[in-house]
PDB file of C-alpha atoms in Angstrom:
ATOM      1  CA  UNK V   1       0.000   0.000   0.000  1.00 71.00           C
ATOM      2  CA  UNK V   2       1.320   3.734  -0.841  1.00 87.00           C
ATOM      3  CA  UNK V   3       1.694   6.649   1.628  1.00 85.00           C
ATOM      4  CA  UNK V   4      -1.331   8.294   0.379  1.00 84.00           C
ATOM      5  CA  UNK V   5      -3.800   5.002   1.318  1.00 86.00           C
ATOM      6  CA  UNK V   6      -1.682   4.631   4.458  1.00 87.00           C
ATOM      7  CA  UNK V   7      -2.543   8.076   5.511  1.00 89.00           C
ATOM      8  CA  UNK V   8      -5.759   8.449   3.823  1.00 91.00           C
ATOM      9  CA  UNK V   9      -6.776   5.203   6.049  1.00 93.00           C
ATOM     10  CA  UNK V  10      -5.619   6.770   8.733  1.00 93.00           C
ATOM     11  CA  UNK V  11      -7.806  10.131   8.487  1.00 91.00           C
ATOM     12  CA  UNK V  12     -10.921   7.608   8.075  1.00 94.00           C
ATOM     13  CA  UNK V  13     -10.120   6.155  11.280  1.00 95.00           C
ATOM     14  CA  UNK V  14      -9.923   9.752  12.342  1.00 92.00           C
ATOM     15  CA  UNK V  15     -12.691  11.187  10.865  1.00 91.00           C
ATOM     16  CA  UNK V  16     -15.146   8.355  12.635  1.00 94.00           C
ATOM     17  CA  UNK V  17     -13.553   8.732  16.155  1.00 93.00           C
ATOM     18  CA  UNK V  18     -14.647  12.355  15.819  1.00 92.00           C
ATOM     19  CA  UNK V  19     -17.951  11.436  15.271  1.00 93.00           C
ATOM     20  CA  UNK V  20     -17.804   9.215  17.998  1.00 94.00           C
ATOM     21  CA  UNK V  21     -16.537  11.996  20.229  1.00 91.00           C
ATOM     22  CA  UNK V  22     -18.722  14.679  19.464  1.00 90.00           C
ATOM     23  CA  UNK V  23     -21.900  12.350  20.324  1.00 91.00           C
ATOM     24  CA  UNK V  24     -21.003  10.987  23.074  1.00 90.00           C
ATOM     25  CA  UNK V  25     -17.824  12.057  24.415  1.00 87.00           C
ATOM     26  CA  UNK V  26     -14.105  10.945  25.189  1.00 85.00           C
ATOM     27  CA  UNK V  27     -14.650   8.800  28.289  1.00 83.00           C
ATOM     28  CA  UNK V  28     -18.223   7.282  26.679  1.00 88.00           C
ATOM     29  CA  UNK V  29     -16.703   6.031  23.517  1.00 92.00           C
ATOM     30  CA  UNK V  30     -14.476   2.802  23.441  1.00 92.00           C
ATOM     31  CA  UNK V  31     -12.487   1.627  20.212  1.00 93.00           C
ATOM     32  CA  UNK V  32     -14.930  -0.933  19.487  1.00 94.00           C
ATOM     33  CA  UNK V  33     -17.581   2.001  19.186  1.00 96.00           C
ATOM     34  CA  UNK V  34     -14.713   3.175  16.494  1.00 95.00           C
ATOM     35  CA  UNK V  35     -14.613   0.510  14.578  1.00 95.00           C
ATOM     36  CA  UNK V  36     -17.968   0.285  14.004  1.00 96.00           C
ATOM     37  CA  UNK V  37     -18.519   4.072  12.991  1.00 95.00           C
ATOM     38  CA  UNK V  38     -15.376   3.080  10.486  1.00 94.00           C
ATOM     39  CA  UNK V  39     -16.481   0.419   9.112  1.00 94.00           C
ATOM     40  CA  UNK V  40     -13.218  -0.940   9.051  1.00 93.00           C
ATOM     41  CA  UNK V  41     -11.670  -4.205  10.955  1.00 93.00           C
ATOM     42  CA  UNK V  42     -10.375  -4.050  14.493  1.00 94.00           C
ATOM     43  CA  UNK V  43      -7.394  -5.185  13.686  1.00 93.00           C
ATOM     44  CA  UNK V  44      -7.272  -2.188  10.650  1.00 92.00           C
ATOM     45  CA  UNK V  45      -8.263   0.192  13.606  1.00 94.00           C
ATOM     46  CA  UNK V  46      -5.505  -1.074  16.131  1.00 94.00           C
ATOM     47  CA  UNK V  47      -2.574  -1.575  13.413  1.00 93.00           C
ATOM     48  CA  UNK V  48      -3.208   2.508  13.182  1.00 94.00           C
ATOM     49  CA  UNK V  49      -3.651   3.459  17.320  1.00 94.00           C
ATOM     50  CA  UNK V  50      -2.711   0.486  19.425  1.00 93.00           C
ATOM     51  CA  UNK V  51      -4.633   2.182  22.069  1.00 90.00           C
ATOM     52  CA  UNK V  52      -7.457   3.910  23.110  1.00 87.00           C
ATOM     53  CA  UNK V  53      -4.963   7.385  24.689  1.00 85.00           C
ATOM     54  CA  UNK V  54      -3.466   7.455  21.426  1.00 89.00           C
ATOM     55  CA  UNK V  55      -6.571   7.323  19.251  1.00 89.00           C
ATOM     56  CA  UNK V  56      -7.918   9.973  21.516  1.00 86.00           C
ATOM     57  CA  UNK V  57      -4.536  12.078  20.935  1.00 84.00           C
ATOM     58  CA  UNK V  58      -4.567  11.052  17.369  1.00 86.00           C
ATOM     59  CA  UNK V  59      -8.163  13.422  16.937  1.00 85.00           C
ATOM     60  CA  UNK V  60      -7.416  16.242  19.217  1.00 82.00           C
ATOM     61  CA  UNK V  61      -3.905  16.903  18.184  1.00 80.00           C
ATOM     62  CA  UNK V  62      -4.721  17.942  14.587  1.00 79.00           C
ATOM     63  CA  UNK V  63      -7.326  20.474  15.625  1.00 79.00           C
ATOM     64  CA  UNK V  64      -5.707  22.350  18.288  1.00 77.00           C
ATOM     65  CA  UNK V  65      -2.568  22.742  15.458  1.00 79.00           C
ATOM     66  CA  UNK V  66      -5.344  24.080  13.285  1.00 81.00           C
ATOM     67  CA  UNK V  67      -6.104  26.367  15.927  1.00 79.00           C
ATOM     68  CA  UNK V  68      -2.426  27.451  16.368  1.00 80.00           C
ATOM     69  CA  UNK V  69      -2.102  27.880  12.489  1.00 84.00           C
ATOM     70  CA  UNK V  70      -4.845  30.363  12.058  1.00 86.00           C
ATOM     71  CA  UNK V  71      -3.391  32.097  14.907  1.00 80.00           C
ATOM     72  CA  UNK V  72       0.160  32.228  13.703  1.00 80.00           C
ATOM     73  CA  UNK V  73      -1.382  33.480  10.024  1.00 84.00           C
ATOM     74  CA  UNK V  74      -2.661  36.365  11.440  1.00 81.00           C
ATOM     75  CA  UNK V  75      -0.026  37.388  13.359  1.00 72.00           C
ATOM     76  CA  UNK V  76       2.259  36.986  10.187  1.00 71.00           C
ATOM     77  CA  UNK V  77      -0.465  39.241   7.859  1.00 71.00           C
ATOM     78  CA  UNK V  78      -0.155  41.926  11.334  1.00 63.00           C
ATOM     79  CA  UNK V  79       3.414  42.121  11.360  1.00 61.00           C
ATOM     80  CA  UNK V  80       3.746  42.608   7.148  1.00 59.00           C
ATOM     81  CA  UNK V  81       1.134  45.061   7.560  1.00 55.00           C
ATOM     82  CA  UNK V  82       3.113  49.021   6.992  1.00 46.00           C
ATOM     83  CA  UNK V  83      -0.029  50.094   9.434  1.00 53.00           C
ATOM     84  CA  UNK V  84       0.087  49.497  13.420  1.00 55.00           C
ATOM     85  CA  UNK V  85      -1.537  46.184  12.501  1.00 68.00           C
ATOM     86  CA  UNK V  86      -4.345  44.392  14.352  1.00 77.00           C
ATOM     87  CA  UNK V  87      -4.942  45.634  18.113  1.00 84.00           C
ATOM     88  CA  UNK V  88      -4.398  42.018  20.191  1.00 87.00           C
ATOM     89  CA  UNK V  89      -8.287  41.800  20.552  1.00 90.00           C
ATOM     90  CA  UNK V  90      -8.505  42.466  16.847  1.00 89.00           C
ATOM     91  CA  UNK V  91      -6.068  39.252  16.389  1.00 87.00           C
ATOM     92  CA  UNK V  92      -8.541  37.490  18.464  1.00 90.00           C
ATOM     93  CA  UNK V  93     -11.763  38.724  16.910  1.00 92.00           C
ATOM     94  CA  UNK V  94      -9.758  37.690  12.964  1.00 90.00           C
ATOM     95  CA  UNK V  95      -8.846  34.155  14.338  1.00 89.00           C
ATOM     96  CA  UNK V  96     -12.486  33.474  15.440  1.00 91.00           C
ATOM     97  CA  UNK V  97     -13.721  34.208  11.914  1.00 93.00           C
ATOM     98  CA  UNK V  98     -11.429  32.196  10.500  1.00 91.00           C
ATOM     99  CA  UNK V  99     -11.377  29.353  12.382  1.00 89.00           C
ATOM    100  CA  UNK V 100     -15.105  29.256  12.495  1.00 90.00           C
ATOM    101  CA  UNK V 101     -15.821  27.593   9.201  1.00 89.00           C
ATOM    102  CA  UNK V 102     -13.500  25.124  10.119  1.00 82.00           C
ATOM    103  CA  UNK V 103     -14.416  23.999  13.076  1.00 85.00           C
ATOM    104  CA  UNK V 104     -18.248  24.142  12.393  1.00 86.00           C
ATOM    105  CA  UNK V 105     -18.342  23.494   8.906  1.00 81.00           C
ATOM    106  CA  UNK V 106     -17.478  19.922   8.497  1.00 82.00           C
ATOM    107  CA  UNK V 107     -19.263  16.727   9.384  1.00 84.00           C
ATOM    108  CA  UNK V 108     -17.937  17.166  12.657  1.00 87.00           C
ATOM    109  CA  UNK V 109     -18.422  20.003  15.151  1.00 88.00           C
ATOM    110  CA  UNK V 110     -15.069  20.459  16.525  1.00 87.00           C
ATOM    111  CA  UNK V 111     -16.562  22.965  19.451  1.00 88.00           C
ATOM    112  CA  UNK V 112     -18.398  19.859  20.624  1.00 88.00           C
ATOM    113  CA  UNK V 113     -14.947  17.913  20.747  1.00 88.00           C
ATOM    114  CA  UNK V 114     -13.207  20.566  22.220  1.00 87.00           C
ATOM    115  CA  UNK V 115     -15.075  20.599  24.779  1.00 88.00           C
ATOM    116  CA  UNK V 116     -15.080  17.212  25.778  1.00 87.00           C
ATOM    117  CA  UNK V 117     -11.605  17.391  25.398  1.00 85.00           C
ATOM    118  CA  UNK V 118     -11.759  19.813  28.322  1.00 87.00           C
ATOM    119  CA  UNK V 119     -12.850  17.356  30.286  1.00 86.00           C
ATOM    120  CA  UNK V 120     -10.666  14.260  28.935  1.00 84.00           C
ATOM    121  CA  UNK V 121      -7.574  16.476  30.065  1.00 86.00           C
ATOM    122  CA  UNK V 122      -8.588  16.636  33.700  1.00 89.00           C
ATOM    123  CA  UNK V 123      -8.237  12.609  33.923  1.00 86.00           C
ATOM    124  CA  UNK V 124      -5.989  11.917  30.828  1.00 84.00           C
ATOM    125  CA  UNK V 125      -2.342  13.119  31.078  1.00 87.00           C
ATOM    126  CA  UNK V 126      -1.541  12.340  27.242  1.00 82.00           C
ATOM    127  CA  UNK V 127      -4.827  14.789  26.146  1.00 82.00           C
ATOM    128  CA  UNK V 128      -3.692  17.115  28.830  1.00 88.00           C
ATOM    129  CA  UNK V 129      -0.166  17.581  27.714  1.00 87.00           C
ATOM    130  CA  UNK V 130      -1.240  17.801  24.194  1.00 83.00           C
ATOM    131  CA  UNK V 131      -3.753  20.979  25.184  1.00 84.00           C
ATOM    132  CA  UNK V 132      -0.896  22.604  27.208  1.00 88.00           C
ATOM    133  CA  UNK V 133       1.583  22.551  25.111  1.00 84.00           C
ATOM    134  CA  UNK V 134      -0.862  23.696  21.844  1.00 82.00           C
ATOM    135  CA  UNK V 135      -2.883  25.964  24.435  1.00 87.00           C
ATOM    136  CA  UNK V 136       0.026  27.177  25.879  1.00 89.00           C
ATOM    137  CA  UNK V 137       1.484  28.165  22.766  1.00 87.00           C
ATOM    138  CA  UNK V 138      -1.869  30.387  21.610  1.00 87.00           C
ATOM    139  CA  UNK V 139      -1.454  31.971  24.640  1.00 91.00           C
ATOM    140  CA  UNK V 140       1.894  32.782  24.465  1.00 91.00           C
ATOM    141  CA  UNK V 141       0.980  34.317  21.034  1.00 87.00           C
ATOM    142  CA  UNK V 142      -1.541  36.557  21.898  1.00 89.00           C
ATOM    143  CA  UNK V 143       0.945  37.456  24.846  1.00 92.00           C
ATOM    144  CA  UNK V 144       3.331  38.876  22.445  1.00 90.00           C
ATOM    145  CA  UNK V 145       1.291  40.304  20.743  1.00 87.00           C
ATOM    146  CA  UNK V 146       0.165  42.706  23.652  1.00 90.00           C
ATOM    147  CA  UNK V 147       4.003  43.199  24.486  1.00 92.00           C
ATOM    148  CA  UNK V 148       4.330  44.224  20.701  1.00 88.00           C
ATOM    149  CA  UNK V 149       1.302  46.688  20.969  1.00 87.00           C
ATOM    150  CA  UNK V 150       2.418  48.014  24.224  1.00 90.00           C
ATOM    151  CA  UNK V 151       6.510  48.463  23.354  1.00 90.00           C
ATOM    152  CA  UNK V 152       5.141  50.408  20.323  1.00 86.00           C
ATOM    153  CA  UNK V 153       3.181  53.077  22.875  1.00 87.00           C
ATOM    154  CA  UNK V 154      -0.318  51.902  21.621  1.00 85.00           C
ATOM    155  CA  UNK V 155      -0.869  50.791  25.725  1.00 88.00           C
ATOM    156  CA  UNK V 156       0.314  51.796  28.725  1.00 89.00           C
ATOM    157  CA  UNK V 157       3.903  50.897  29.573  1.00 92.00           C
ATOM    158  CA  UNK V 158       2.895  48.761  32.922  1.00 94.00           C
ATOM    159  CA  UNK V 159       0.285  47.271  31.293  1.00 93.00           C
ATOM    160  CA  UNK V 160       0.684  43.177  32.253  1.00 96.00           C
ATOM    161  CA  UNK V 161       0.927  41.548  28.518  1.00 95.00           C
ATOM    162  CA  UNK V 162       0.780  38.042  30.622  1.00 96.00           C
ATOM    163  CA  UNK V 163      -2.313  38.872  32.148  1.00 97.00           C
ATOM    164  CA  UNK V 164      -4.160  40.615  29.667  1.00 94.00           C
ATOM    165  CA  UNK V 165      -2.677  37.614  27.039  1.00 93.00           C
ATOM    166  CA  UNK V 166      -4.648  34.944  29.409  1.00 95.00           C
ATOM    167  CA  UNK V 167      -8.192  37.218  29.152  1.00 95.00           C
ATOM    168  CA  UNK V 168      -7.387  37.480  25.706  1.00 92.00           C
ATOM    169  CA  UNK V 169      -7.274  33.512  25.178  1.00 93.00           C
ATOM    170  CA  UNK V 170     -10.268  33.057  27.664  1.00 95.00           C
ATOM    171  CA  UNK V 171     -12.207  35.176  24.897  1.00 94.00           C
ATOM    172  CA  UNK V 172     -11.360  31.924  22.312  1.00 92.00           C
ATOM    173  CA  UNK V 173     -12.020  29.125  24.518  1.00 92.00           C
ATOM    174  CA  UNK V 174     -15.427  31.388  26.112  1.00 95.00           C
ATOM    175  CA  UNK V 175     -16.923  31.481  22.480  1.00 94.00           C
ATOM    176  CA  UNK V 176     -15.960  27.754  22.097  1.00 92.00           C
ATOM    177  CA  UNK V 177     -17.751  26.891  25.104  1.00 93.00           C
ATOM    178  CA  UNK V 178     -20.934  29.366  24.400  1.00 94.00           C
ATOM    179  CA  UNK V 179     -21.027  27.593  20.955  1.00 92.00           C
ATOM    180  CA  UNK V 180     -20.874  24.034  21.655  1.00 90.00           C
ATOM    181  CA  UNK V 181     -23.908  24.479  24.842  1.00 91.00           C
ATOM    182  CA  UNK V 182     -25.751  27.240  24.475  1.00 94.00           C
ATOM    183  CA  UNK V 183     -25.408  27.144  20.443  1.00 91.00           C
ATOM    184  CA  UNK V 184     -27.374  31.314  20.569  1.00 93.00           C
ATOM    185  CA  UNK V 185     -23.715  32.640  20.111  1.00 94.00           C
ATOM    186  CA  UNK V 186     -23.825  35.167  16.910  1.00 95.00           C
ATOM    187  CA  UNK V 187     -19.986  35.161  15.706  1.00 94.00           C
ATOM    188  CA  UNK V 188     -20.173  38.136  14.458  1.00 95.00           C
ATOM    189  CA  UNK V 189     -21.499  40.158  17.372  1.00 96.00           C
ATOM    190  CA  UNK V 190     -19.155  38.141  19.441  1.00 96.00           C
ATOM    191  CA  UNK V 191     -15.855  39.584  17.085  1.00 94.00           C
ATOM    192  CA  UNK V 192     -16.970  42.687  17.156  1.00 94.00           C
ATOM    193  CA  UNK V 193     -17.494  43.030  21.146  1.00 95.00           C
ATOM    194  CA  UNK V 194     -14.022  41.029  21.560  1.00 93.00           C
ATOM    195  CA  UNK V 195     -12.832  44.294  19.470  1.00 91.00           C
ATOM    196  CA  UNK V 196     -14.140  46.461  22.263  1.00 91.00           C
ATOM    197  CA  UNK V 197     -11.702  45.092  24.714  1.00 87.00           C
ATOM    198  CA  UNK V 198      -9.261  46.774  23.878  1.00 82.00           C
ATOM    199  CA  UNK V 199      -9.742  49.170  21.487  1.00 78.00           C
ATOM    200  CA  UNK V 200      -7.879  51.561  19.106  1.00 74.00           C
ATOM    201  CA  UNK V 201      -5.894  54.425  20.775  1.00 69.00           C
TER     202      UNK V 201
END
């Protein structure tokens, strides 16, 4: 078999634990319940993720990197911008419309997943380590970009960038959260009041 069916089998497998997932959760769903939504063998299913931890990291990983990628593209279009760029909430308010067809306009509600992904990391140290160290890196984004806003006189010079980095990020994961239970969250009212944070000098 070629890379491409290798890896194209291995998105399948992918693909149906996400659906899995987003119905009924990380701790509800076993492989078995897996390989059924696959289609495929067990043994297909296991040759790909031995276990159940790395099935589970196998689905989150790739959207929390889709997450950071977004992010990281609109810090690169700020910084090549000849204007003062995006204002840190306006970052924020830019990667929400972006990554909002993404995560919502699949087969697969990703909001759903990340939220019971929430909840996998309190008991599950491989899901947990994979959401720090993708989290943590979002975070430390938007912290930057505060410092960068800040060192070029567009805030206060005591103004915390750590601090006001963290409320930034809790604006991301709030919508997230507002999405997947409520579902009465308008994006673009949301974006535009994230704007409002902190706005233009």
């Amino acid at each position: 078999m070629t890379a491409d069916h290798l890896e194209n089998r291995r998105q399948e497998i992918v693909r149906a634990a996400l659906r899995c997932f987003a119905r009924e959760g990380f701790h509800a769903t076993s492989v078995r319940d897996v390989v059924r939504e696959s289609g495929l063998s067990a043994g297909a299913v296991y040759s790909y993720f031995p276990s159940k931890a790395e099935l589970v990291a196998g689905a989150v990983e790739p959207i929390l990197e889709a997450l950071t990628g977004v992010l990281d593209a609109v810090v690169v279009d700020t910084d090549r911008s000849p204007e003062p760029g995006r204002t840190p909430a306006e970052a924020v308010a830019e990667v929400l419309r972006r990554i909002y067809p993404l995560a919502v306009g699949g087969e697969v509600d990703y909001t759903r997943v990340a939220v019971t992904a929430w909840a996998e990391g309190l008991r599950d140290p491989a899901v947990r380590a994979i959401a720090e160290q993708t989290y943590g890196t979002v975070r430390g984004r938007l912290t930057d970009r505060v410092a960068t806003w800040r060192d070029a006189g567009h805030l206060a010079a005591d103004v915390d960038a750590e601090a006001l980095g963290q409320v930034l990020f809790s604006t991301l994961v709030g919508f997230v959260l507002q999405h997947a239970l409520l579902g009465d969250v308008d994006l673009d009212r949301y974006a535009t009041a994230v704007c409002l944070l902190l706005p233009r000098p």
